[in-house]
Coordinates of C-alpha atoms in Angstrom, one line a residue:
M1 CA 11.0 31.3 -31.5
A2 CA 12.3 31.6 -27.9
K3 CA 8.9 32.2 -26.7
V4 CA 7.5 29.3 -28.5
F5 CA 10.4 27.1 -26.9
F6 CA 9.6 28.3 -23.4
S7 CA 5.8 27.8 -24.0
I8 CA 6.4 24.0 -25.2
L9 CA 8.6 23.8 -22.0
G10 CA 5.9 24.9 -19.8
T11 CA 3.4 22.6 -21.6
M12 CA 5.5 19.6 -20.9
A13 CA 6.4 20.5 -17.4
A14 CA 2.6 20.5 -16.8
A15 CA 2.1 17.4 -18.4
G16 CA 4.8 15.8 -16.3
V17 CA 2.6 16.4 -13.3
A18 CA -0.5 15.2 -15.2
L19 CA 1.1 12.0 -15.9
G20 CA 2.8 11.3 -12.6
G21 CA 0.3 8.1 -12.2
T22 CA -3.1 6.8 -12.1
T23 CA -4.9 5.4 -9.2
L24 CA -7.4 2.5 -9.5
T25 CA -9.6 1.9 -6.5
Y26 CA -11.8 -1.1 -6.1
D27 CA -13.8 -0.7 -2.9
S28 CA -17.5 -1.6 -3.8
L29 CA -17.2 -5.1 -5.4
L30 CA -19.1 -6.8 -2.6
Q31 CA -22.2 -4.4 -2.7
S32 CA -24.1 -6.4 -4.8
S33 CA -23.7 -9.6 -7.1
E34 CA -23.7 -7.7 -10.4
G35 CA -20.9 -8.8 -12.3
W36 CA -20.0 -11.8 -10.4
E37 CA -20.2 -15.2 -11.9
L38 CA -21.4 -17.9 -9.4
S39 CA -20.7 -21.5 -9.1
V40 CA -20.7 -24.6 -6.7
G41 CA -18.3 -27.7 -6.8
R42 CA -21.2 -30.0 -5.8
S43 CA -24.6 -29.9 -7.7
G44 CA -27.8 -28.8 -5.6
R45 CA -25.8 -26.7 -3.2
N46 CA -26.3 -22.9 -2.4
T47 CA -24.2 -20.2 -4.3
I48 CA -22.4 -17.5 -2.8
Q49 CA -24.4 -14.2 -1.7
I50 CA -23.1 -10.9 -2.3
A51 CA -24.7 -7.8 -0.8
N52 CA -23.8 -4.6 1.2
G53 CA -20.1 -5.5 1.6
T54 CA -20.4 -9.0 2.4
A55 CA -20.1 -12.4 0.8
S56 CA -21.8 -15.3 2.5
C57 CA -23.3 -18.8 1.8
P58 CA -25.7 -20.0 4.1
S59 CA -26.4 -23.8 4.4
S60 CA -23.3 -24.5 2.2
N61 CA -23.3 -28.3 3.0
W62 CA -19.7 -28.7 1.7
G63 CA -20.9 -27.0 -1.7
Q64 CA -17.5 -25.5 -2.3
A65 CA -19.0 -22.3 -3.5
A66 CA -17.1 -19.8 -5.5
A67 CA -17.5 -16.3 -7.2
V68 CA -15.6 -14.7 -9.9
T69 CA -15.6 -11.1 -11.2
T70 CA -13.4 -9.5 -14.0
L71 CA -12.1 -6.1 -12.9
S72 CA -13.8 -3.2 -15.2
E73 CA -10.0 -2.1 -15.7
G74 CA -7.0 -4.6 -15.3
I75 CA -4.2 -3.9 -13.3
L76 CA -0.8 -4.3 -14.5
L77 CA 2.3 -3.6 -12.3
A78 CA 5.3 -3.0 -15.0
N79 CA 7.2 -0.1 -13.6
E80 CA 9.2 0.2 -10.4
Q81 CA 6.9 2.9 -9.0
D82 CA 3.8 0.9 -9.5
T83 CA 2.0 -0.4 -6.3
F84 CA -1.0 -2.4 -5.3
T85 CA -2.7 -2.6 -1.9
F86 CA -5.8 -4.6 -0.6
S87 CA -7.6 -5.5 2.7
F88 CA -10.3 -7.8 3.5
D89 CA -11.9 -9.4 6.6
I90 CA -12.6 -13.1 7.5
T91 CA -15.0 -14.0 10.1
T92 CA -15.5 -17.6 11.2
N93 CA -19.0 -18.7 12.6
G94 CA -18.9 -21.4 15.2
T95 CA -16.0 -23.7 13.5
T96 CA -12.8 -23.2 11.9
N97 CA -13.6 -26.7 9.9
A98 CA -14.7 -24.3 6.9
A99 CA -13.1 -22.1 3.9
A100 CA -12.8 -18.8 3.0
M101 CA -10.6 -17.7 0.3
V102 CA -9.9 -14.4 -1.8
S103 CA -7.6 -14.9 -4.8
F104 CA -6.1 -12.2 -7.1
V105 CA -5.9 -13.6 -10.5
G106 CA -3.6 -12.2 -13.3
S107 CA -2.6 -13.4 -16.9
E108 CA 0.1 -15.7 -15.3
T109 CA -0.2 -15.8 -11.6
A110 CA -3.0 -16.3 -8.9
V111 CA -2.4 -15.2 -5.4
C112 CA -4.4 -17.1 -3.1
L113 CA -5.2 -16.3 0.6
G114 CA -7.5 -17.5 3.1
T115 CA -8.5 -20.6 5.3
S116 CA -9.0 -23.5 2.9
A117 CA -6.7 -25.7 5.0
Y118 CA -9.9 -26.2 7.2
N119 CA -8.1 -26.0 10.3
G120 CA -8.1 -22.2 11.4
T121 CA -4.9 -21.4 9.4
I122 CA -4.7 -18.4 7.2
A123 CA -2.3 -19.5 4.8
Y124 CA -1.2 -17.7 1.5
G125 CA 0.4 -19.1 -1.9
T126 CA 0.5 -18.6 -5.7
S127 CA -0.8 -21.0 -8.7
D128 CA 0.1 -20.7 -12.4
N129 CA -3.2 -22.3 -13.2
V130 CA -5.2 -19.1 -13.8
S131 CA -8.1 -20.5 -15.3
A132 CA -9.2 -22.5 -12.3
R133 CA -12.9 -22.5 -10.9
A134 CA -11.3 -22.3 -7.3
Y135 CA -8.2 -22.6 -5.4
S136 CA -7.6 -24.6 -2.3
F137 CA -4.9 -25.2 0.2
Q138 CA -6.6 -28.7 0.9
S139 CA -6.4 -31.5 -1.9
A140 CA -10.1 -32.4 -1.5
W141 CA -10.9 -29.5 -3.7
D142 CA -8.7 -31.0 -6.8
S143 CA -11.9 -32.3 -8.4
N144 CA -13.5 -28.8 -8.3
G145 CA -10.7 -26.5 -8.3
S146 CA -6.9 -26.3 -8.2
F147 CA -4.9 -27.5 -5.2
V148 CA -2.5 -24.7 -4.1
S149 CA 0.8 -25.7 -2.2
P150 CA 0.8 -22.7 0.6
S151 CA 4.0 -20.8 0.7
S152 CA 3.5 -20.5 4.6
S153 CA 0.9 -19.9 7.4
L154 CA 0.3 -16.3 8.0
T155 CA -1.8 -16.4 11.3
T156 CA -4.5 -18.6 12.9
I157 CA -8.2 -17.6 13.3
S158 CA -10.3 -19.0 16.2
S159 CA -14.2 -19.7 16.0
N160 CA -16.2 -16.7 15.9
E161 CA -13.4 -14.4 15.3
T162 CA -12.7 -11.6 12.8
V163 CA -9.4 -11.3 11.3
T164 CA -8.2 -8.5 8.8
V165 CA -5.9 -9.6 6.0
S166 CA -4.1 -6.8 4.3
G167 CA -1.1 -6.5 1.9
G168 CA 0.7 -4.5 -0.8
I169 CA 2.8 -5.4 -3.8
S170 CA 5.9 -3.2 -4.5
W171 CA 9.2 -3.1 -6.2
K172 CA 12.0 -4.3 -3.9
D173 CA 15.5 -5.7 -4.7
G174 CA 14.8 -6.1 -8.7
Q175 CA 11.3 -7.4 -8.5
F176 CA 7.7 -7.0 -7.1
V177 CA 7.1 -8.6 -3.9
L178 CA 3.7 -9.1 -1.9
D179 CA 4.0 -8.4 1.6
L180 CA 1.3 -9.7 4.0
S181 CA -0.1 -9.2 7.5
A182 CA -2.9 -10.4 9.4
N183 CA -3.4 -10.8 13.2
G184 CA 0.4 -9.8 13.9
G185 CA 1.4 -12.4 11.5
T186 CA 3.7 -11.6 8.3
G187 CA 4.7 -12.9 5.2
S188 CA 5.9 -12.3 1.6
I189 CA 6.1 -13.7 -1.8
E190 CA 8.3 -12.9 -4.7
L191 CA 6.4 -12.4 -7.9
G192 CA 8.8 -11.3 -10.5
D193 CA 9.3 -8.5 -12.7
S194 CA 5.7 -7.7 -13.6
V195 CA 2.2 -8.6 -12.1
S196 CA -1.2 -8.4 -13.6
I197 CA -4.6 -8.8 -11.6
D198 CA -7.6 -9.0 -14.0
K199 CA -9.9 -11.0 -11.7
V200 CA -10.9 -11.5 -8.1
L201 CA -12.1 -15.0 -7.1
L202 CA -14.0 -15.6 -3.7
Q203 CA -14.8 -19.2 -2.0
L204 CA -16.6 -20.1 0.8
D205 CA -17.4 -23.7 2.2
G206 CA -18.6 -25.1 5.3
P207 CA -21.2 -27.5 7.2
N208 CA -24.9 -27.6 6.5
N209 CA -25.8 -24.7 8.7
S210 CA -25.7 -21.1 7.9
S211 CA -24.0 -20.1 11.4
T212 CA -21.0 -22.3 10.5
V213 CA -19.9 -21.0 7.0
P214 CA -17.3 -18.3 7.2
V215 CA -17.9 -14.4 5.9
I216 CA -15.6 -12.3 3.7
S217 CA -16.5 -8.5 4.1
N218 CA -14.9 -5.1 3.6
L219 CA -12.9 -6.1 0.6
S220 CA -10.9 -3.1 -1.0
M221 CA -8.1 -2.9 -3.7
S222 CA -6.3 0.1 -4.9
A223 CA -3.4 0.5 -7.4
Y224 CA -1.0 3.3 -8.3
L225 CA 0.2 2.7 -11.9
V226 CA 2.8 5.1 -13.5
P227 CA 2.7 5.4 -17.6
E228 CA 5.5 3.6 -19.5
P229 CA 8.4 5.9 -20.1
A230 CA 7.8 5.7 -24.0
T231 CA 4.1 6.5 -23.5
A232 CA 4.8 9.4 -21.2
S233 CA 7.2 10.6 -24.0
L234 CA 4.9 10.3 -26.7
S235 CA 2.1 12.2 -24.9
L236 CA 4.5 15.1 -24.0
L237 CA 5.6 15.5 -27.6
G238 CA 2.0 15.4 -28.6
L239 CA 1.1 18.3 -26.1
A240 CA 4.2 20.1 -27.2
G241 CA 3.1 19.9 -30.9
L242 CA -0.3 21.1 -29.9
A243 CA 1.5 24.2 -28.2
M244 CA 3.6 25.1 -31.1
R245 CA 0.4 25.0 -33.4
R246 CA -1.6 27.1 -31.1
R247 CA 1.2 29.4 -31.1
R248 CA 1.6 29.9 -34.8
R249 CA -2.2 30.5 -35.3
Q250 CA -1.9 33.3 -32.6
E251 CA 0.8 34.8 -34.4
A252 CA -0.9 34.7 -37.7

């Protein structure tokens, strides 16, 4: 019996390592338009083109183009050890009177980041409208999306400039907090005791000239998720049971 007991302990210890956490990585979402649903806010305008790591929209003509994709495996941050990180580039082309947005949409909250104030400001904010076609920091999009009151400005971007926007969600002081950085600017948003991310939504808008519409590129996302304690315990008990049955068969 002692041998069986120590065999179970060994199995549980090995399982403890295996159940330490799962990493989900999404770094090829912009390789092709497969899996993306494309739309425009004004009929007759061009949709977003997604290929080779880049989202662009030639000849937008203020079409308020959007693209949304559902993640193959949704992300749920619910344990204090869970984390989420992301990064993407925004490149302006000739003018800052244009929009480029990336939004992470969950079951209760959409986190919105980008330049839809049309003045070169990269802002950030949240919306509880998780079914919107698009999000914007300018009310002109109201009829074709959801207006988001920005929490604050993260940084500014000039014409013909590329800025990397990056951030991470982690547990701090009793809740999940999103920390952001771009071009030397920083910001944060308090998100509560759980965060889900099921979809990614892109937006591009600008004048009727392909050289003036911004570009979104190099989008990457990663989440580290630890199993719920109850789930881990059940898995360990199941493995221990298998070890006991295997031991009994060997003794028989």
